[in-house]
Coordinates of C-alpha atoms in Angstrom, one line a residue:
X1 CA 9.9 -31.5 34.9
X2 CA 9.7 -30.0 38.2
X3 CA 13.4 -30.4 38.9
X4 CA 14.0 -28.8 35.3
X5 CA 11.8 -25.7 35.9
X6 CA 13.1 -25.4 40.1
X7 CA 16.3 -24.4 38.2
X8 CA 15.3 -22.5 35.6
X9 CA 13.9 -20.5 38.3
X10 CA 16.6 -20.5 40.9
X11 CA 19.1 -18.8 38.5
X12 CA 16.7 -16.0 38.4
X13 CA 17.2 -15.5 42.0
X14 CA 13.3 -16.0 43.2
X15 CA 11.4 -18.4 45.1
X16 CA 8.6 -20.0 44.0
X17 CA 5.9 -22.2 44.7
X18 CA 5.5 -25.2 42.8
X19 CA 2.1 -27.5 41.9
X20 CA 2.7 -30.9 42.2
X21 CA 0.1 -33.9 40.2
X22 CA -2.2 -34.1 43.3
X23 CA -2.1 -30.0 44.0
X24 CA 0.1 -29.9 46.7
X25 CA 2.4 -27.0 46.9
X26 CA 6.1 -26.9 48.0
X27 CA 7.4 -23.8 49.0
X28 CA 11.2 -23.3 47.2
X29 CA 13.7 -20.9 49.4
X30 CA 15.3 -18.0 47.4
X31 CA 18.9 -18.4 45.8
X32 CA 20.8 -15.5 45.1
X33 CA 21.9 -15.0 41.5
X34 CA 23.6 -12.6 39.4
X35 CA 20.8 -12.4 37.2
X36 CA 18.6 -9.6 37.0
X37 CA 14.7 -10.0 36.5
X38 CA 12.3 -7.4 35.8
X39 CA 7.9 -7.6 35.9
X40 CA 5.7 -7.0 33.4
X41 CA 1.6 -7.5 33.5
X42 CA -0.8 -9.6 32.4
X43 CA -3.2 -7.9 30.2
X44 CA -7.1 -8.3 28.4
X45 CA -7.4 -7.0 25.3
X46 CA -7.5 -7.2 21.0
X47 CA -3.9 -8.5 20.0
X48 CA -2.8 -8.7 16.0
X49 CA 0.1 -10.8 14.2
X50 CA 2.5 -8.2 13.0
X51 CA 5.4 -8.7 10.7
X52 CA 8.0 -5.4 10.2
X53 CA 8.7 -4.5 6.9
X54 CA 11.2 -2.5 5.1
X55 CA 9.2 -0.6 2.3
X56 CA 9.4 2.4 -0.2
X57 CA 7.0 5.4 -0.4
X58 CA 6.2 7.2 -3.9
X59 CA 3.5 7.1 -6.6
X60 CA 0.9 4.5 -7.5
X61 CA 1.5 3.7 -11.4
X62 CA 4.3 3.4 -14.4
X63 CA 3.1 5.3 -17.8
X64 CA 4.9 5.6 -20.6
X65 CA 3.5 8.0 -22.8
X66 CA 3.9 7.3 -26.5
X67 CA 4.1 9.9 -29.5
X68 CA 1.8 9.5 -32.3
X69 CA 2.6 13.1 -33.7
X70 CA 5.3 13.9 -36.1
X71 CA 7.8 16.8 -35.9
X72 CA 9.8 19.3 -33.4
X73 CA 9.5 18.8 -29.4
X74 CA 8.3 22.5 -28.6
X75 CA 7.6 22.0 -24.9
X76 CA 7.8 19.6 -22.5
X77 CA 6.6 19.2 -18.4
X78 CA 9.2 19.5 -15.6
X79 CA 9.2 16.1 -13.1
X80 CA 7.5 16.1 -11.2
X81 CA 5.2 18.3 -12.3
X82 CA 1.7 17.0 -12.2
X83 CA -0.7 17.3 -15.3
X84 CA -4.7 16.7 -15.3
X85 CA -7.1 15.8 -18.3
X86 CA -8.2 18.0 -20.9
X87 CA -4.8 20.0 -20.4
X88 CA -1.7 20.4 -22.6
X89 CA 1.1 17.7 -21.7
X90 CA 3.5 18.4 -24.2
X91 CA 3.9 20.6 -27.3
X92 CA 5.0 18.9 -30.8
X93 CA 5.7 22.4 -33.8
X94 CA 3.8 24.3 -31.6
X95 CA 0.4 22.4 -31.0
X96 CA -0.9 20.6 -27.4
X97 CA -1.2 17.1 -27.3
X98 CA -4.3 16.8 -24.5
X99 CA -4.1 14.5 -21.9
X100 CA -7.1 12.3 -21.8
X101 CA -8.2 9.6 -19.6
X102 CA -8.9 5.9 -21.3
X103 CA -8.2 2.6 -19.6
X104 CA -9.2 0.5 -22.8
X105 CA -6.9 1.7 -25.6
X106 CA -4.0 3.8 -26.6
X107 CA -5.0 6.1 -29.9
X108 CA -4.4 4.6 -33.2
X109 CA -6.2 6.3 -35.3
X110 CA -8.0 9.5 -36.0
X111 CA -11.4 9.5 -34.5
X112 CA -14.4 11.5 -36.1
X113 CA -18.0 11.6 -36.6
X114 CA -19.8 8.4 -37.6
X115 CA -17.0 6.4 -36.4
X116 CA -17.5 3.0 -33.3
X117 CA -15.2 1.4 -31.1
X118 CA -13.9 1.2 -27.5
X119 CA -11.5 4.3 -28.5
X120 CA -15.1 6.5 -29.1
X121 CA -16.3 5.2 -25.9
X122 CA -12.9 6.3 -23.4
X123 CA -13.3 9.9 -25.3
X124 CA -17.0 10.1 -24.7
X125 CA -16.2 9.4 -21.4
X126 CA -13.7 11.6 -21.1
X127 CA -15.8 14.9 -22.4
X128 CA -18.7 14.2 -19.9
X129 CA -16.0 14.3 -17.0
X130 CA -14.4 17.3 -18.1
X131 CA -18.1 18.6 -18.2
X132 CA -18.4 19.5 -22.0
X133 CA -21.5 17.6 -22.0
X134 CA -23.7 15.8 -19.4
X135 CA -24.4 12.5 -19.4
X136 CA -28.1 13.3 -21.1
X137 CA -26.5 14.6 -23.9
X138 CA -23.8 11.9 -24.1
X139 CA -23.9 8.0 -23.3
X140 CA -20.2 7.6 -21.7
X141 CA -20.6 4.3 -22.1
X142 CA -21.4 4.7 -25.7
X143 CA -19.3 4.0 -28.4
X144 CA -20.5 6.1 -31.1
X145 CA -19.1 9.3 -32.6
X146 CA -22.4 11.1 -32.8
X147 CA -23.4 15.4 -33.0
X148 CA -22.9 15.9 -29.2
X149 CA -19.3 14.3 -29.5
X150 CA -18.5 16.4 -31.8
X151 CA -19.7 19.4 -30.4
X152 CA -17.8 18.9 -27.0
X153 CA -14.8 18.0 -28.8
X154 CA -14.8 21.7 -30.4
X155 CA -15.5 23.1 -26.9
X156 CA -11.8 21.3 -25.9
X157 CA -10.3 22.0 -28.9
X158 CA -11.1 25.6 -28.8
X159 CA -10.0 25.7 -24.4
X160 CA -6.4 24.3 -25.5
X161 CA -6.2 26.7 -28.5
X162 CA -6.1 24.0 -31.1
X163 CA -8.1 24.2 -34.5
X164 CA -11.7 23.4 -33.6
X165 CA -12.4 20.6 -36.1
X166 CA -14.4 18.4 -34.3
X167 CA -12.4 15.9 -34.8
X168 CA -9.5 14.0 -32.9
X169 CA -6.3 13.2 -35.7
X170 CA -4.2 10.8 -34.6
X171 CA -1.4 12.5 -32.2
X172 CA -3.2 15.1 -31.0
X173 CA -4.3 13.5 -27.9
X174 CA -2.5 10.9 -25.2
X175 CA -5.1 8.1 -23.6
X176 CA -3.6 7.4 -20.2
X177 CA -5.5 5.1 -17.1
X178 CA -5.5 8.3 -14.8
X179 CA -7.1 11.8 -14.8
X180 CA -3.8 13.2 -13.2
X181 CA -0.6 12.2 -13.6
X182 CA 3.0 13.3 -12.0
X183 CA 5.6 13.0 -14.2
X184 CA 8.3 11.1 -13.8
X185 CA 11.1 11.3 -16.5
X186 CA 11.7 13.3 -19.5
X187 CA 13.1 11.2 -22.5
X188 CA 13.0 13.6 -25.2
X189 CA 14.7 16.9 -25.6
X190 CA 13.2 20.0 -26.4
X191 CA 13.7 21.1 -30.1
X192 CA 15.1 17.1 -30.5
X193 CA 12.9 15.8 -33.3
X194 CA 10.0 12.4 -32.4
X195 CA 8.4 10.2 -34.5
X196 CA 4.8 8.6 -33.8
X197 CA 6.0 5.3 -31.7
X198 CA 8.5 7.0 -29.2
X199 CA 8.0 6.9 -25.7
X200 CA 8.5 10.7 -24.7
X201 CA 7.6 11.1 -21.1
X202 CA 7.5 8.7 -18.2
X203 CA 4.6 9.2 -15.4
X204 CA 2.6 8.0 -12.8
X205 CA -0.2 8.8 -11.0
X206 CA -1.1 11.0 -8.0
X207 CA -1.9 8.2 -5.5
X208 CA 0.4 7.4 -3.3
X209 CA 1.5 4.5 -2.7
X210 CA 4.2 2.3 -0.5
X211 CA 6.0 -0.9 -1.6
X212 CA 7.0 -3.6 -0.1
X213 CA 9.4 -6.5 -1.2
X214 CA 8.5 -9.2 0.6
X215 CA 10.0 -12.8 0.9
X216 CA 8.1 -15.7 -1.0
X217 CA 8.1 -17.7 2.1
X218 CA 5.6 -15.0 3.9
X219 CA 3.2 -14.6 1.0
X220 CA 0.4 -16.5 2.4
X221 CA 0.9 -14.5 5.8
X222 CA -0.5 -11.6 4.2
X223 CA -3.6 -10.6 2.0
X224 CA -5.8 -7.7 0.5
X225 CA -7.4 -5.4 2.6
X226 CA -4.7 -6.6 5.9
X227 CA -4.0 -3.1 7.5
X228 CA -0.8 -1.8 8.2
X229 CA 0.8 1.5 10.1
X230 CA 3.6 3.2 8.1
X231 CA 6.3 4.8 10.1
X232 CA 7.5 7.6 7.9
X233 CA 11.1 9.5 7.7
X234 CA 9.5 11.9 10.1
X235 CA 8.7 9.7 12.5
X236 CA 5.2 10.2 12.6
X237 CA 3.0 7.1 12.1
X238 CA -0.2 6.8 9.9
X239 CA -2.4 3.8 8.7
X240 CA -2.9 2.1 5.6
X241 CA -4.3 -1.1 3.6
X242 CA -3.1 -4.0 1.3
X243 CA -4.3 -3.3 -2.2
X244 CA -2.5 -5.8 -3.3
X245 CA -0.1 -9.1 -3.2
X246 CA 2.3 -10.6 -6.0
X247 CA 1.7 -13.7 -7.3
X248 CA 4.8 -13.8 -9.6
X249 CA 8.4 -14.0 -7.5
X250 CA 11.4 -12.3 -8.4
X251 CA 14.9 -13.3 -7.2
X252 CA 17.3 -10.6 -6.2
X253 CA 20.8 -12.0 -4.9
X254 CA 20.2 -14.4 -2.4
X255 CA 16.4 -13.8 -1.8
X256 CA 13.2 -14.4 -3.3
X257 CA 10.6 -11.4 -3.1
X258 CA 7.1 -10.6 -4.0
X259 CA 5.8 -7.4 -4.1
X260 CA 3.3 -6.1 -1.8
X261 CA 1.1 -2.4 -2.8
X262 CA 0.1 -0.3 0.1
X263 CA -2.3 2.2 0.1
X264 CA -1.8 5.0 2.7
X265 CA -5.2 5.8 4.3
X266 CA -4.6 9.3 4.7
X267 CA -2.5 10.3 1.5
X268 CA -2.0 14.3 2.6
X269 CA -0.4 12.7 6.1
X270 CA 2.5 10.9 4.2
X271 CA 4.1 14.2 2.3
X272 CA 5.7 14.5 -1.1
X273 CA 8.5 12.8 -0.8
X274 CA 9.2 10.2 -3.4
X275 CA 11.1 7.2 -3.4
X276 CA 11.4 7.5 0.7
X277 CA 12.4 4.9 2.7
X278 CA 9.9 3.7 5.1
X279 CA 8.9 0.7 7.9
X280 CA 5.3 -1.2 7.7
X281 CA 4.0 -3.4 10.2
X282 CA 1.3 -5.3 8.8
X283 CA -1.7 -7.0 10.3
X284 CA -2.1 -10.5 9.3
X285 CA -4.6 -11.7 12.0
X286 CA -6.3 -10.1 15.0
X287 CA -8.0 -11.6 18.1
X288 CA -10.2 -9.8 20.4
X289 CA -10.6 -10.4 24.6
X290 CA -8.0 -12.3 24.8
X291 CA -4.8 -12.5 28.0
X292 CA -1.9 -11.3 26.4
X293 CA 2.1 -10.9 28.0
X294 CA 5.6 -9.6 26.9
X295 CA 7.0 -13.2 24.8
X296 CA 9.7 -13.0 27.2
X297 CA 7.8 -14.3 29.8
X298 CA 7.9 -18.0 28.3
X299 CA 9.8 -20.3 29.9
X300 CA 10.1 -23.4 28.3
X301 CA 10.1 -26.4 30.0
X302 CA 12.0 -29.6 29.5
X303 CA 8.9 -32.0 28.3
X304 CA 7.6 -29.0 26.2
X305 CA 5.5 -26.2 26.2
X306 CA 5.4 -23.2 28.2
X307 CA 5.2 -21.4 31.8
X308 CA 5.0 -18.5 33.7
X309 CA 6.4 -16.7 37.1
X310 CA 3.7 -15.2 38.6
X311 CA 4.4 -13.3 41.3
X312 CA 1.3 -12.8 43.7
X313 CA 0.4 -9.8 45.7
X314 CA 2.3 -11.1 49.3
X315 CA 5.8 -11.7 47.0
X316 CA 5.0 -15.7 46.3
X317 CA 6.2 -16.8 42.9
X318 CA 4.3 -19.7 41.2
X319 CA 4.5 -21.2 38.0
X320 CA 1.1 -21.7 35.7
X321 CA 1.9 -23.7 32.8
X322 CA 0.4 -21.9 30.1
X323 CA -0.6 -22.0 26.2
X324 CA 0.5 -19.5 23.6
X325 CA -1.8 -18.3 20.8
X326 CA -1.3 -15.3 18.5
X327 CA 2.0 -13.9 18.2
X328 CA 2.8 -10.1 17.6
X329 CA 6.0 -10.1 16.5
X330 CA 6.1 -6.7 16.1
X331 CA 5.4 -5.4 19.8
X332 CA 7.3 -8.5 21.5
X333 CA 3.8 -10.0 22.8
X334 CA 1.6 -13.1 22.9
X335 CA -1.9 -14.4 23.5
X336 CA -1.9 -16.6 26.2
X337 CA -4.3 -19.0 28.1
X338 CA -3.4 -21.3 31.5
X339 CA -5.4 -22.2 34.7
X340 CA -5.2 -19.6 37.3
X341 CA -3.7 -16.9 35.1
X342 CA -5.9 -13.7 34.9
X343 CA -5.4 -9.6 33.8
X344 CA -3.6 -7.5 36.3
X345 CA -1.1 -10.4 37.7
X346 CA 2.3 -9.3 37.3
X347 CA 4.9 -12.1 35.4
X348 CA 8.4 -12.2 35.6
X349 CA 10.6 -11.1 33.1
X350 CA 13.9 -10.3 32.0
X351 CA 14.9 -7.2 33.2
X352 CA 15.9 -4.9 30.1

């Protein structure tokens, strides 16, 4: 082994000093070489696993928004134009259909005093958030139709300029799982003609979001709540999270992906642009105090494992066999962990 790394070092031009079973040292005279060699140091610190990922920045969510009103398509959004609760998202012979927020059902019927069920309980909700009535005066976990219901729903009815009834006909109101949403695509025309059951807008929400397509074979590299640094068209950097990993794999020519959901940390830092093209690298492990060095300092030796040059402070070069850990693929480094190797020495490596 000796022999094996004496040569691996003389092409790099250096001479070295090399331990022997019983600690003896032999010095070995320099050899000039053609090959250049650069130093890099030996440092103490936290080190994370990295991977590089291509991913795409845009909006958290895919809505379709289906008609239950009959008749002529009056007015419709713009894309990309972003729409809250309690307000108008389209027009059907002149009247608002009212965006309301409801993560357990879509309308199917009309709703009115007296009446139960989960659709009661997301509208009940939905009137104490807009603030027509506080929670004292209605349960928004309750699913009955009561006085104060109907009450509040006059108070919207009336705000939206819609015949105040107090109660909700089927079609005049769109239960989507967001209080805002951006829209995405138009599908119907104005002064085109819908029937209850057609999808008339496409939308999603105002979170923003980055995906990733990442291959099968990493899956288990990466969980919820790893954190990752986006690096955005700008240039500019900012951090994020996993919210969430694929389970189910889908096979685009000659790669198998799962999808990966990032959530940007600071939303406002990552602009408005939509469908952007973006890098991730995500942290899938992190060590702390630990002797890290460029990966390019390895040298591998014949019987296996790893060295390093280490050059001392009078010019000397030794080799200190030496143990790898934690990779950072990402930043080109590695934890590390020999006898004799300590922050600050200075290791050979390839000169860039």
């Amino acid at each position: 082994m000796a022999a094996v790394v004496v040569a691996i070092l003389a092409a790099a031009g250096t001479g070295i000093a090399l331990m022997d079973p019983f600690g003896a040292q032999t010095e070995a005279a320099p050899v000039e070489s053609t090959s250049r060699t650069g130093l890099a140091q030996v440092t103490r610190g936290t080190l994370s696993a990295r991977t590089l990922e291509n991913g795409t920045l845009g909006y958290a969510g895919d809505h379709q928004v289906v008609n239950k009103a009959s008749g002529t398509v009056t007015k419709l959004p713009d894309v990309g134009q972003v729409v809250g609760q309690g307000k108008a998202l389209y027009r059907v012979d002149g009247k608002p259909v009212i965006l309301l927020r409801g993560a357990y059902t879509s309308a199917y019927r009309d709703l009115s005093w007296g009446m139960e069920g989960v659709d009661v309980k997301q509208l009940n909700a939905a009137l104490v958030t807009l603030g027509y009535a506080t929670k004292d005066e209605i349960d928004p976990d309750s699913n009955y139709f009561g006085r104060q219901t109907y009450y509040a729903l006059t108070e919207l009815q009336d705000d939206v300029g819609l015949a105040e009834t107090g109660r909700l006909p089927l079609g005049q109101a769109v239960f989507l799982p967001a209080e805002q949403i951006r829209v995405t695509k138009v599908i119907v025309v104005r002064g085109g003609s819908v029937a209850p059951g057609s999808v008339v807008l496409q939308a999603s929400s105002t979170a923003r979001q980055v995906t990733v397509a990442l291959s099968a074979s990493q899956q288990s590299d990466v969980a919820v709540g790893d954190k990752v640094t986006i690096s955005l068209p700008s240039g500019r950097t900012t951090p994020g999270v996993v919210s969430s990993v694929g389970k189910v794999a889908t096979k685009a020519d000659d790669s198998t992906t799962v999808e990966v959901r990032i959530r940007p940390s600071k939303p406002k830092a990552t602009g408005k642009l939509d469908q952007a093209p973006v890098q991730v690298s995500i942290v899938s492990d992190t060590v702390k105090d630990v002797l890290s060095m460029p990966v390019n300092a390895l040298l591998a030796l014949a019987g296996g494992g790893y060295a390093v040059e280490v050059v001392e402070a009078g010019g000397a070069h030794r080799l200190i066999p030496v143990e790898t850990g934690l990779f950072d693929d990402s930043a080109g480094m590695v934890e590390v962990t020999g006898e004799g190797l300590a922050a600050g020495q200075n290791v050979v490596v390839p000169a860039s």
